[in-house]
Tab-separated table of N, CA, C and O in Angstrom:
chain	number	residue	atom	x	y	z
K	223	UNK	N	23.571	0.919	-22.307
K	223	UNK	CA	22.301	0.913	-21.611
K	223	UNK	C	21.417	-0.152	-22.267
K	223	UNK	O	21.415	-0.323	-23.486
K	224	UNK	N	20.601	-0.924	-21.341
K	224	UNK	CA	20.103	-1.848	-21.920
K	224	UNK	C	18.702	-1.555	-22.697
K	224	UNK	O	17.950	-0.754	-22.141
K	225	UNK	N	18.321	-2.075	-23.815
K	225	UNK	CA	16.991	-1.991	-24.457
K	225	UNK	C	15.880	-1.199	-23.628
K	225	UNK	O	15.411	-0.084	-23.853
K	226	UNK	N	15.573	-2.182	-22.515
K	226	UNK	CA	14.256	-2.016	-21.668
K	226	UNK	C	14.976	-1.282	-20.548
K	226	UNK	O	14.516	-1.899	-19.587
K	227	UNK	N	15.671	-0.518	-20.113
K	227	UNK	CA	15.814	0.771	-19.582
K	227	UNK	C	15.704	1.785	-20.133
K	227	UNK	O	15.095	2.756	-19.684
K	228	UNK	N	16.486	1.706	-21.592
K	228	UNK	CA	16.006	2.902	-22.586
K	228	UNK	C	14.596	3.514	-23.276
K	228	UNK	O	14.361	4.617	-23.770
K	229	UNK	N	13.596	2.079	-23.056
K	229	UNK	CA	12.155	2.086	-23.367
K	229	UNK	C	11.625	2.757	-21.823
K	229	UNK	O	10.743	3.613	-21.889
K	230	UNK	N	12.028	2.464	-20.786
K	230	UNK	CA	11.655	3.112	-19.978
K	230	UNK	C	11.775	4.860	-19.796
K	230	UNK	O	10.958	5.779	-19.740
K	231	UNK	N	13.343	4.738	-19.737
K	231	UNK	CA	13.492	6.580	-19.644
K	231	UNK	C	12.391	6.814	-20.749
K	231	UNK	O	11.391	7.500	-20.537
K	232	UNK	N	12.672	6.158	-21.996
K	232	UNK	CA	11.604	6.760	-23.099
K	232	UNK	C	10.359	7.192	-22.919
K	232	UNK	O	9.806	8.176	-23.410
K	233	UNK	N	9.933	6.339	-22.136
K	233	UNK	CA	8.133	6.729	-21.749
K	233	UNK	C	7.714	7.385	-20.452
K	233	UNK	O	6.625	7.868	-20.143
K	234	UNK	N	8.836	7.286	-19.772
K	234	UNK	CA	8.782	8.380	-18.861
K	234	UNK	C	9.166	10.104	-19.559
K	234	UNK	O	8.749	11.013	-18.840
K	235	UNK	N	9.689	10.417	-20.480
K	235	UNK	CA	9.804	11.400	-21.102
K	235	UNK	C	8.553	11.794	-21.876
K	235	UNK	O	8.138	12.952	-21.910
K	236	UNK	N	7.992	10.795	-22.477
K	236	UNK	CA	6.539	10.543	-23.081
K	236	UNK	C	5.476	11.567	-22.760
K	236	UNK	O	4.977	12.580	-23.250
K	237	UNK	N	5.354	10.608	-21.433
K	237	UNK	CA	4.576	10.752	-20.288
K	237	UNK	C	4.851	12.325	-19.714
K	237	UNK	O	3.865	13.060	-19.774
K	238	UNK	N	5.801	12.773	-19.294
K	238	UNK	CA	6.837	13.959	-18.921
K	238	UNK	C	5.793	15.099	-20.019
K	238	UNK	O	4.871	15.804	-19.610
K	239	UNK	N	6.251	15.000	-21.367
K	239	UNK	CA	6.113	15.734	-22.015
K	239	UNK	C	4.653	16.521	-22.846
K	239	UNK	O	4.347	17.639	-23.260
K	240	UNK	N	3.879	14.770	-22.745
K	240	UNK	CA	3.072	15.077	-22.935
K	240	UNK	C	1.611	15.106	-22.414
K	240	UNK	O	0.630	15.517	-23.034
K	241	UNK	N	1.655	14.519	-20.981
K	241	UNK	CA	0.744	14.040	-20.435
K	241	UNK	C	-0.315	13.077	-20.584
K	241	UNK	O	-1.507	13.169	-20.290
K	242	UNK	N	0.365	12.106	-21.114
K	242	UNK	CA	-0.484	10.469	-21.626
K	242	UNK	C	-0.986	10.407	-20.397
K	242	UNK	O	-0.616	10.926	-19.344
K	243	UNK	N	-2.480	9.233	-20.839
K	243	UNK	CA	-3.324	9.195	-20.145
K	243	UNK	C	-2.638	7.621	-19.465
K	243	UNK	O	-1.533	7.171	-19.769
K	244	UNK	N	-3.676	6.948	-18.444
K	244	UNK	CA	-2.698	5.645	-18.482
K	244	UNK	C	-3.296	5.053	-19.520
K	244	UNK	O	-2.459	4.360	-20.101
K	245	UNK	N	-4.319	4.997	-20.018
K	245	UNK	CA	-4.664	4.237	-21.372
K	245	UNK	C	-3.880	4.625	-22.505
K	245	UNK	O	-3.461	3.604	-23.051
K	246	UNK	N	-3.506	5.653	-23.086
K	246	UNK	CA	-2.718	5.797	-23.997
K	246	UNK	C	-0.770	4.902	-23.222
K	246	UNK	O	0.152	4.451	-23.902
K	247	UNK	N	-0.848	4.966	-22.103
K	247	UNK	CA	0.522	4.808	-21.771
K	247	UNK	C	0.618	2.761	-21.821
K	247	UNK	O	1.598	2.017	-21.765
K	248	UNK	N	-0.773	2.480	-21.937
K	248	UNK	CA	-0.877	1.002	-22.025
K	248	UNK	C	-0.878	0.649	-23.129
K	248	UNK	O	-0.172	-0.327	-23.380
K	249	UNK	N	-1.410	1.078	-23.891
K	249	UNK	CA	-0.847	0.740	-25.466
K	249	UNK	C	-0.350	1.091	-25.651
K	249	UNK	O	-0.693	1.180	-26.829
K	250	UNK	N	1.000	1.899	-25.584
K	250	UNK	CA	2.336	2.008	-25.794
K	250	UNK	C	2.899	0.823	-25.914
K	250	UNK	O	3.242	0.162	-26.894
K	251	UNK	N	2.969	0.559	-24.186
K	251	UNK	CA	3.591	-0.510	-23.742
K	251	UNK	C	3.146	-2.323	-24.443
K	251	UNK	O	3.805	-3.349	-24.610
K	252	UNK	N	1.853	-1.971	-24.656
K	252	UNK	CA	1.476	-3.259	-25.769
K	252	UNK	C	2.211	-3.324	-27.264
K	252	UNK	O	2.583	-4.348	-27.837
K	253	UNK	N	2.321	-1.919	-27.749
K	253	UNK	CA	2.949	-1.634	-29.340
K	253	UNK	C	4.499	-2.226	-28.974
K	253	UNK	O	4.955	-3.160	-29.633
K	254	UNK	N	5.216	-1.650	-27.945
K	254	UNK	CA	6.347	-2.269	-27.816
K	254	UNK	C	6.126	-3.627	-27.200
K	254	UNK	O	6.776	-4.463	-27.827
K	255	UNK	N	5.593	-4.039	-26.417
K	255	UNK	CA	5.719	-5.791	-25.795
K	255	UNK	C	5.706	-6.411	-27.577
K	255	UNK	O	6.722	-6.966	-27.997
K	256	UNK	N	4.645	-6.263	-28.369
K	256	UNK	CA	4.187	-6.270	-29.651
K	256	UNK	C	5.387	-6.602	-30.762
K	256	UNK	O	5.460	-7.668	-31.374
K	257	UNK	N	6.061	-5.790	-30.865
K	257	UNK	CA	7.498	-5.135	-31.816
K	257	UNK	C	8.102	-6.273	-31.029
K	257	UNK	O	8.090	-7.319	-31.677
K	258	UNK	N	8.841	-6.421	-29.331
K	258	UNK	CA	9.714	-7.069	-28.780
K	258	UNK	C	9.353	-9.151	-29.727
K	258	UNK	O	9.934	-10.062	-30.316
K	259	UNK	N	8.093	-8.751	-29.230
K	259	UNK	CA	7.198	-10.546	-29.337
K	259	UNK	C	7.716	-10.836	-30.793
K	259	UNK	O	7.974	-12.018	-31.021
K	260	UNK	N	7.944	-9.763	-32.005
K	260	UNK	CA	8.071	-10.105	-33.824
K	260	UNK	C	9.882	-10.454	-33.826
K	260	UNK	O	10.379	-10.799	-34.897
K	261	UNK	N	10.574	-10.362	-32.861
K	261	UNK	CA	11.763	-10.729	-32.916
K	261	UNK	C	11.989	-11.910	-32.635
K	261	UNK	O	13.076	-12.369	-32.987
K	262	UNK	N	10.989	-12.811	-31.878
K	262	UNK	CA	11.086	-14.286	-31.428
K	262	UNK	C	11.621	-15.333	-32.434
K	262	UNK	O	10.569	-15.735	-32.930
K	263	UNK	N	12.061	-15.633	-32.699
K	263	UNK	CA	12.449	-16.832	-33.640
K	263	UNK	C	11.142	-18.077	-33.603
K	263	UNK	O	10.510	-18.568	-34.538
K	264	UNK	N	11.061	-18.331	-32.093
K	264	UNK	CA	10.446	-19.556	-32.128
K	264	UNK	C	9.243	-19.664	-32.387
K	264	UNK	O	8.710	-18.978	-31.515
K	265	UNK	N	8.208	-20.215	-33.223
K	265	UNK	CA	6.841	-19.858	-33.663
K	265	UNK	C	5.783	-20.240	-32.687
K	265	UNK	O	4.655	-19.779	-32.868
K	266	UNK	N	5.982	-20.933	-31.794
K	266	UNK	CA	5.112	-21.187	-30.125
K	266	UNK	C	5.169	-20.093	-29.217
K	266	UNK	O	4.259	-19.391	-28.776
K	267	UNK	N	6.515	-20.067	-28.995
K	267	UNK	CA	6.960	-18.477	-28.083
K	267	UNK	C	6.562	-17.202	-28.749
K	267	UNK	O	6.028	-16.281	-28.131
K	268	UNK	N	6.745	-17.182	-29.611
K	268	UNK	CA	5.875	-15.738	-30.557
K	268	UNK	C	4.873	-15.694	-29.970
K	268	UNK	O	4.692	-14.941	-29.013
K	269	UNK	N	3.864	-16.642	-30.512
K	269	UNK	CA	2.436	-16.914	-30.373
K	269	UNK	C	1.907	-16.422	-28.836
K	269	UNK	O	1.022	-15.579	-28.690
K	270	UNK	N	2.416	-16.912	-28.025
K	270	UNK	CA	2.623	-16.737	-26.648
K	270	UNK	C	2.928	-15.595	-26.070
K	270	UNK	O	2.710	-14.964	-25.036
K	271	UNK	N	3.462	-15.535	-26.993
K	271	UNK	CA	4.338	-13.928	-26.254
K	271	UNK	C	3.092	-12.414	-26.936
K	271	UNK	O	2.655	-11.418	-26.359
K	272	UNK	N	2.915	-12.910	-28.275
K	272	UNK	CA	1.672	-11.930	-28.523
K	272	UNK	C	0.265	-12.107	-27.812
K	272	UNK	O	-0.544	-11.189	-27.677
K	273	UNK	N	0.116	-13.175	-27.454
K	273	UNK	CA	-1.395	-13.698	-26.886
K	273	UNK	C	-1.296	-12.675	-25.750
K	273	UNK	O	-2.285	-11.962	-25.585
K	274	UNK	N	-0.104	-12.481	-24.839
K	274	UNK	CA	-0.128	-11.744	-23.655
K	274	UNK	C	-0.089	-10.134	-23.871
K	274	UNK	O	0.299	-9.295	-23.059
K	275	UNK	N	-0.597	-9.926	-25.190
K	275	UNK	CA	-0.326	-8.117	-25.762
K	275	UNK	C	-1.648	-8.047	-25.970
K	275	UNK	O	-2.107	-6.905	-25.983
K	276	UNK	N	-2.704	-9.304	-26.204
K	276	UNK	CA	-4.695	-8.800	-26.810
K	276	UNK	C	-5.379	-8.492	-25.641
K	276	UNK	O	-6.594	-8.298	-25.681
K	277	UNK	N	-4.627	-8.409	-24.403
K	277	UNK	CA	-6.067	-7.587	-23.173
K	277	UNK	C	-6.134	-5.712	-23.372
K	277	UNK	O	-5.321	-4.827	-23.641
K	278	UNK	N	-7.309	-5.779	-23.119
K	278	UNK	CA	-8.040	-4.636	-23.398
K	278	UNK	C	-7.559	-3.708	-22.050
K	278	UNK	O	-7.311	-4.306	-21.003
K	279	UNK	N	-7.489	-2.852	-22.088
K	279	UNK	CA	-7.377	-1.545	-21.326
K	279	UNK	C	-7.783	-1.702	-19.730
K	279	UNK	O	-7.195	-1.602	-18.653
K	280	UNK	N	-9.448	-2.079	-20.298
K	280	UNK	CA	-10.330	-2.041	-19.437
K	280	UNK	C	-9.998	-3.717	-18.643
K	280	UNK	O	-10.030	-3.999	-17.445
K	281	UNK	N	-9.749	-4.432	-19.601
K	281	UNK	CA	-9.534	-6.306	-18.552
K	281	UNK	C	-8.195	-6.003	-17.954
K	281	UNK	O	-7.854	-6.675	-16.981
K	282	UNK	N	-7.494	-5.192	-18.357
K	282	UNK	CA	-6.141	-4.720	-17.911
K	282	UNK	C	-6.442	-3.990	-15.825
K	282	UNK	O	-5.943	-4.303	-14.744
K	283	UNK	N	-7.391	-3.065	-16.228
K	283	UNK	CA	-7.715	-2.557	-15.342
K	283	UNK	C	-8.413	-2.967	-14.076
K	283	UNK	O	-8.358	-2.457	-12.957
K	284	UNK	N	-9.234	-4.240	-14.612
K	284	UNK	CA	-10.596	-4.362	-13.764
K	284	UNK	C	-9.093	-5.579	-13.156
K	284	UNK	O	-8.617	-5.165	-12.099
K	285	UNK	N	-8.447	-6.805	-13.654
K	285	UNK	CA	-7.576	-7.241	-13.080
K	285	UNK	C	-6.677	-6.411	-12.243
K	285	UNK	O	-6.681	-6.775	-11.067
K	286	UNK	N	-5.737	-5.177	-12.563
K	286	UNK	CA	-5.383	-4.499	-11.661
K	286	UNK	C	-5.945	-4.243	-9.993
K	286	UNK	O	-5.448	-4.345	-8.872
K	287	UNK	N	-7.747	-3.719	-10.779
K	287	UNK	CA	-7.838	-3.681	-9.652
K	287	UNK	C	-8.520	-4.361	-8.531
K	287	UNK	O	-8.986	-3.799	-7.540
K	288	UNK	N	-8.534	-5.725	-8.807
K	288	UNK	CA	-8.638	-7.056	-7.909
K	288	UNK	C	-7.532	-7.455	-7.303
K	288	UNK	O	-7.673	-7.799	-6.129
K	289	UNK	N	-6.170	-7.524	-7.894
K	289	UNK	CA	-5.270	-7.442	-7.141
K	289	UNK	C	-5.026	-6.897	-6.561
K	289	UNK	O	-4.749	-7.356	-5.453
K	290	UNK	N	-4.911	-5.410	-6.796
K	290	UNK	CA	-4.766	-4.419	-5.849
K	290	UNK	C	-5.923	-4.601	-4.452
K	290	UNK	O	-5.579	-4.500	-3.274
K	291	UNK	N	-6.901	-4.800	-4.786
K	291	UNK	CA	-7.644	-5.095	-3.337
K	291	UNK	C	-7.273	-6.929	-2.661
K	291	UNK	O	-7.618	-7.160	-1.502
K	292	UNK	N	-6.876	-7.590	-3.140
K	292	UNK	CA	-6.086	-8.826	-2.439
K	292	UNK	C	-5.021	-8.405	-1.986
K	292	UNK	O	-4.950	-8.776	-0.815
K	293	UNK	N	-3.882	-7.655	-2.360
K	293	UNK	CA	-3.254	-7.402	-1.400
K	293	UNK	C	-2.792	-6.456	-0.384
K	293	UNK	O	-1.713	-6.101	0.091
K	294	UNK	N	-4.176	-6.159	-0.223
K	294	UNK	CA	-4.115	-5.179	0.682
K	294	UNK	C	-4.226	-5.630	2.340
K	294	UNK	O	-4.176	-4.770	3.219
């Protein structure tokens, strides 16, 4: 089974078990994007790859939900 299917069932069990909020279920998913980004070898792609783990909950959200009303 691959990595990021197993992180999935994982947080769906999470979630399952304990009733995370979606804010707690977004920094999850940042702690792991986070952990994935420290395996990079390359010191640009790191960089890059963590830059896309510092939005906030809330810039997370308010983007969500602009898209969500464009494609509607």
């Amino acid at each position: 089974m691959s990595s990021r299917i197993l992180a999935i069932v994982a947080a769906i069990a999470v979630v399952t078990a304990t009733g995370c909020t979606a804010q707690q279920l977004y920094s999850t998913g940042q702690s792991w994007q986070r952990n994935e980004c420290s395996k990079i070898m390359d010191q640009q792609e790191r960089a890059r790859c963590l830059s896309s783990t510092s939005a906030s909950y809330e810039a997370y959200k308010k983007q969500s939900d602009i898209e969500g009303k464009q494609g509607r």
